[in-house]
Short mmCIF file of C-alpha atoms and ligand atoms in Angstrom, two decimals:
data_model
loop_
_atom_site.label_atom_id
_atom_site.label_comp_id
_atom_site.label_asym_id
_atom_site.label_seq_id
_atom_site.Cartn_x
_atom_site.Cartn_y
_atom_site.Cartn_z
CA UNK E 85 -24.19 0.72 13.84
CA UNK E 86 -22.56 4.07 14.83
CA UNK E 87 -23.62 6.57 17.37
CA UNK E 88 -25.56 8.93 15.23
CA UNK E 89 -29.30 9.29 15.95
CA UNK E 90 -30.75 7.58 18.99
CA UNK E 91 -28.26 6.63 21.65
CA UNK E 92 -26.64 3.29 21.43
CA UNK E 93 -28.41 2.01 24.57
CA UNK E 94 -31.79 2.82 22.99
CA UNK E 95 -30.81 1.39 19.65
CA UNK E 96 -29.67 -2.01 21.19
CA UNK E 97 -32.66 -2.24 23.46
CA UNK E 98 -35.32 -1.54 20.84
CA UNK E 99 -33.59 -4.08 18.46
CA UNK E 100 -33.50 -6.71 21.22
CA UNK E 101 -37.21 -6.05 21.91
CA UNK E 102 -37.98 -7.19 18.28
CA UNK E 103 -35.85 -10.31 18.61
CA UNK E 104 -32.32 -9.29 17.50
CA UNK E 105 -29.85 -11.15 19.50
CA UNK E 106 -26.36 -9.95 18.45
CA UNK E 107 -24.80 -6.98 16.75
CA UNK E 108 -21.72 -6.46 14.63
CA UNK E 109 -20.17 -2.89 14.84
CA UNK E 110 -17.39 -2.51 12.21
CA UNK E 111 -14.36 -0.30 12.96
CA UNK E 112 -13.56 1.99 10.07
CA UNK E 113 -10.45 3.99 11.04
CA UNK E 114 -7.71 4.10 13.70
CA UNK E 115 -9.62 6.73 15.69
CA UNK E 116 -12.64 4.59 15.66
CA UNK E 117 -11.01 1.16 16.74
CA UNK E 118 -10.96 2.01 20.49
CA UNK E 119 -14.60 3.17 20.34
CA UNK E 120 -15.93 -0.09 18.85
CA UNK E 121 -13.70 -2.13 21.14
CA UNK E 122 -15.17 -0.32 24.14
CA UNK E 123 -18.75 -0.98 22.93
CA UNK E 124 -18.04 -4.69 22.53
CA UNK E 125 -16.71 -4.65 26.19
CA UNK E 126 -19.64 -2.72 27.48
CA UNK E 127 -22.43 -4.60 25.70
CA UNK E 128 -22.00 -8.36 25.52
CA UNK E 129 -24.34 -8.77 22.52
CA UNK E 130 -22.10 -6.32 20.58
CA UNK E 131 -19.15 -7.76 18.52
CA UNK E 132 -16.51 -5.45 16.99
CA UNK E 133 -14.28 -5.58 13.96
CA UNK E 134 -11.22 -3.52 13.03
CA UNK E 135 -10.39 -2.27 9.63
CA UNK E 136 -9.59 0.71 7.41
CA UNK E 137 -12.66 1.63 5.35
CA UNK E 138 -11.82 2.98 1.82
CA UNK E 139 -13.74 6.23 2.55
CA UNK E 140 -11.45 6.75 5.53
CA UNK E 141 -8.20 6.17 3.70
CA UNK E 142 -5.74 9.11 3.86
CA UNK E 143 -1.98 9.76 3.84
CA UNK E 144 -1.63 8.13 7.26
CA UNK E 145 -3.30 4.91 6.41
CA UNK E 146 -0.17 2.97 5.36
CA UNK E 147 1.44 3.93 8.66
CA UNK E 148 -1.70 2.70 10.45
CA UNK E 149 -1.42 -0.83 9.06
CA UNK E 150 1.12 -2.08 11.63
CA UNK E 151 -1.02 -0.58 14.40
CA UNK E 152 -4.02 -2.45 12.98
CA UNK E 153 -2.11 -5.70 13.00
CA UNK E 154 -1.00 -5.28 16.56
CA UNK E 155 -4.47 -4.37 17.64
CA UNK E 156 -5.98 -7.43 16.08
CA UNK E 157 -3.28 -9.73 17.52
CA UNK E 158 -3.84 -8.27 20.94
CA UNK E 159 -7.63 -8.33 20.71
CA UNK E 160 -7.61 -12.00 19.86
CA UNK E 161 -5.96 -12.74 23.12
CA UNK E 162 -8.96 -11.31 25.08
CA UNK E 163 -12.68 -12.08 25.23
CA UNK E 164 -14.90 -9.63 23.35
CA UNK E 165 -12.01 -9.29 20.78
CA UNK E 166 -12.58 -8.50 17.16
CA UNK E 167 -14.46 -11.15 15.16
CA UNK E 168 -13.37 -9.98 11.69
CA UNK E 169 -11.23 -7.57 9.70
CA UNK E 170 -13.09 -4.64 8.12
CA UNK E 171 -14.79 -2.72 6.88
CA UNK E 172 -12.23 -2.73 4.14
CA UNK E 173 -12.64 -2.61 0.43
CA UNK E 174 -12.86 -0.32 -2.57
CA UNK E 175 -15.06 2.81 -3.04
CA UNK E 176 -14.62 4.82 -6.34
CA UNK E 177 -18.03 6.47 -6.01
CA UNK E 178 -16.41 9.90 -5.60
CA UNK E 179 -13.54 9.27 -8.00
CA UNK E 180 -10.36 7.32 -8.40
CA UNK E 181 -7.82 9.86 -7.18
CA UNK E 182 -6.46 7.57 -4.45
CA UNK E 183 -7.11 4.27 -6.16
CA UNK E 184 -3.45 3.03 -5.73
CA UNK E 185 -3.67 3.70 -2.03
CA UNK E 186 -7.10 1.95 -1.75
CA UNK E 187 -5.63 -1.15 -3.51
CA UNK E 188 -2.65 -1.24 -1.19
CA UNK E 189 -4.58 -0.77 2.03
CA UNK E 190 -7.11 -3.42 0.98
CA UNK E 191 -4.51 -5.98 0.01
CA UNK E 192 -2.63 -5.46 3.34
CA UNK E 193 -5.88 -6.19 5.17
CA UNK E 194 -6.69 -9.28 3.10
CA UNK E 195 -3.09 -10.60 4.03
CA UNK E 196 -4.02 -10.01 7.68
CA UNK E 197 -7.24 -11.98 7.22
CA UNK E 198 -5.09 -14.81 5.86
CA UNK E 199 -2.51 -14.53 8.71
CA UNK E 200 -5.07 -14.35 11.48
CA UNK E 201 -7.61 -16.65 9.82
CA UNK E 202 -10.44 -14.16 10.30
CA UNK E 203 -13.34 -13.36 8.02
CA UNK E 204 -13.40 -9.91 6.30
CA UNK E 205 -16.14 -7.40 6.01
CA UNK E 206 -16.03 -5.91 2.58
CA UNK E 207 -17.41 -2.66 1.25
CA UNK E 208 -17.50 -1.94 -2.45
CA UNK E 209 -18.90 0.81 -4.70
CA UNK E 210 -18.14 1.20 -8.36
CA UNK E 211 -15.42 -1.45 -8.23
CA UNK E 212 -17.10 -4.87 -8.30
CA UNK E 213 -15.04 -6.43 -10.97
CA UNK E 214 -11.73 -5.06 -9.55
CA UNK E 215 -12.63 -6.39 -6.11
CA UNK E 216 -13.35 -9.86 -7.58
CA UNK E 217 -9.88 -9.82 -9.28
CA UNK E 218 -8.08 -8.94 -6.01
CA UNK E 219 -10.08 -11.61 -4.10
CA UNK E 220 -8.91 -14.18 -6.56
CA UNK E 221 -5.29 -13.30 -5.87
CA UNK E 222 -5.91 -13.34 -2.10
CA UNK E 223 -7.81 -16.54 -1.21
CA UNK E 224 -9.51 -15.97 2.14
CA UNK E 225 -9.26 -18.93 4.59
CA UNK E 226 -12.44 -17.85 6.43
CA UNK E 227 -14.28 -16.02 3.66
CA UNK E 228 -16.30 -13.05 4.85
CA UNK E 229 -19.26 -10.84 4.10
CA UNK E 230 -19.72 -8.52 1.12
CA UNK E 231 -21.86 -6.04 2.96
CA UNK E 232 -24.68 -4.00 1.38
CA UNK E 233 -24.88 -6.20 -1.65
CA UNK E 234 -26.24 -4.54 -4.71
CA UNK E 235 -25.46 -6.02 -8.02
CA UNK E 236 -26.42 -8.58 -10.59
CA UNK E 237 -26.89 -12.34 -10.15
CA UNK E 238 -23.61 -13.01 -11.96
CA UNK E 239 -21.60 -10.57 -9.77
CA UNK E 240 -23.22 -12.10 -6.68
CA UNK E 241 -22.17 -15.56 -7.75
CA UNK E 242 -18.59 -14.40 -8.45
CA UNK E 243 -18.35 -13.13 -4.87
CA UNK E 244 -19.77 -16.35 -3.54
CA UNK E 245 -17.15 -18.29 -5.44
CA UNK E 246 -14.55 -16.13 -3.60
CA UNK E 247 -15.95 -17.57 -0.28
CA UNK E 248 -18.17 -14.66 0.61
CA UNK E 249 -21.61 -14.36 2.05
CA UNK E 250 -23.72 -11.47 0.66
CA UNK E 251 -25.09 -8.99 3.17
CA UNK E 252 -28.58 -8.03 2.18
CA UNK E 253 -29.83 -4.67 3.48
CA UNK E 254 -32.31 -1.91 2.83
CA UNK E 255 -31.55 -1.72 -0.89
CA UNK E 256 -34.01 -4.53 -1.62
CA UNK E 257 -36.89 -2.48 0.00
CA UNK E 258 -36.66 0.02 -3.01
CA UNK E 259 -38.89 -1.21 -5.93
CA UNK E 260 -36.48 0.57 -8.35
CA UNK E 261 -33.62 -1.66 -7.22
CA UNK E 262 -34.84 -4.11 -9.82
CA UNK E 263 -31.48 -5.70 -10.62
CA UNK E 264 -30.63 -6.36 -6.97
CA UNK E 265 -34.05 -7.61 -6.12
CA UNK E 266 -34.03 -10.00 -9.10
CA UNK E 267 -30.52 -11.28 -8.11
CA UNK E 268 -31.46 -11.83 -4.49
CA UNK E 269 -34.47 -13.80 -5.50
CA UNK E 270 -32.27 -16.36 -7.20
CA UNK E 271 -28.92 -16.30 -5.37
CA UNK E 272 -28.31 -19.44 -3.09
CA UNK E 273 -30.06 -18.79 0.20
CA UNK E 274 -27.19 -20.49 2.05
CA UNK E 275 -24.89 -17.60 1.11
CA UNK E 276 -27.17 -14.71 2.04
CA UNK E 277 -27.38 -12.84 5.38
CA UNK E 278 -29.24 -9.85 6.69
CA UNK E 279 -27.80 -6.49 7.71
CA UNK E 280 -29.08 -2.91 8.23
CA UNK E 281 -25.81 -0.88 7.97
CA UNK E 282 -27.38 1.45 10.53
CA UNK E 283 -27.18 4.38 10.87
CA UNK E 284 -26.76 4.49 7.07
CA UNK E 285 -28.84 2.88 4.21
CA UNK E 286 -32.35 3.88 5.41
CA UNK E 287 -35.10 1.57 4.15
CA UNK E 288 -37.69 2.62 1.65
CA UNK E 289 -40.19 4.91 3.42
CA UNK E 290 -37.65 6.03 5.92
CA UNK E 291 -35.55 8.17 3.66
CA UNK E 292 -33.83 11.10 5.39
CA UNK E 293 -34.07 9.43 8.80
CA UNK E 294 -31.36 7.59 10.73
CA UNK E 295 -31.39 3.85 10.21
CA UNK E 296 -31.59 1.46 13.19
CA UNK E 297 -30.82 -2.23 13.78
CA UNK E 298 -34.44 -2.82 14.80
CA UNK E 299 -35.46 -2.47 11.11
CA UNK E 300 -33.69 -5.71 10.33
CA UNK E 301 -37.05 -7.52 10.36
CA UNK E 302 -38.37 -5.27 7.64
CA UNK E 303 -35.44 -6.30 5.36
CA UNK E 304 -36.40 -9.84 6.12
CA UNK E 305 -40.03 -9.32 5.30
CA UNK E 306 -39.06 -7.89 1.85
CA UNK E 307 -36.69 -10.82 1.23
CA UNK E 308 -39.55 -13.18 2.02
CA UNK E 309 -41.70 -11.67 -0.72
CA UNK E 310 -38.82 -12.12 -3.19
CA UNK E 311 -38.04 -15.82 -2.48
CA UNK E 312 -39.84 -19.07 -2.99
CA UNK E 313 -38.88 -20.66 0.32
CA UNK E 314 -41.13 -20.53 3.36
CA UNK E 315 -40.78 -17.67 5.82
CA UNK E 316 -39.56 -20.09 8.54
CA UNK E 317 -36.89 -21.61 6.30
CA UNK E 318 -35.63 -18.13 5.23
CA UNK E 319 -35.41 -16.77 8.75
CA UNK E 320 -33.73 -19.82 10.13
CA UNK E 321 -31.26 -20.16 7.34
CA UNK E 322 -30.20 -16.54 7.40
CA UNK E 323 -29.69 -16.55 11.14
CA UNK E 324 -27.50 -19.66 10.89
CA UNK E 325 -25.59 -18.11 7.91
CA UNK E 326 -24.72 -15.19 9.96
CA UNK E 327 -23.41 -17.30 12.76
CA UNK E 328 -21.43 -19.47 10.37
CA UNK E 329 -19.93 -16.48 8.37
CA UNK E 330 -18.80 -14.69 11.46
CA UNK E 331 -18.31 -17.55 13.75
CA UNK E 332 -20.24 -15.96 16.52
ZN1 ZN Y 481 -19.84 -0.03 4.00
#
């Protein structure tokens, strides 16, 4: 949830009006960490995380790692501190020019997750199998969330075996996302949770608009049509999964 589109106050209020209780706002770059930390201080239902997102990696990212470590350590001493490390991960959607750098920055953040015993928020595009291999080398004490899951049942199960929950977002609202919809209908319910990735990933029918957290219930409605469990079981389980995964 970033600050594009409606103001943050409005986005939080309209989501709370439809029953959403808490929010996770991931930090993606050194410039962005103080912004999300301030949001978490200002709005008690908001939790922040700190990380270096693969799309924000540049020549300064290696130098930023010690700063990230200090920021996390310091934040854990205070209330409204960070609840996870991320977003971090791999993104080869636009090419692999900086793949070495992406691997290094990700591995450093996974080590921090081990050291601080924090969950991770993982982002991946065009690198599912490579991410699985890296996760096998860096076992995570608190697991984490693979956000915006889109993939096959087998890939989903591999991530779950690495201790992750799968973040299910607007992708499943698109009928053409057949592989992901089929996977999500069969993957274990106790390892799924809901997300919007607002302001990104608009739902089907809202293309070209700014996504908002209030649309979480529409992701839930779609998930209910794909699963065999009752609506109540799904809603309750997913809520608990979120709290377990992120320990909020
Ligand atoms: Zn992401």
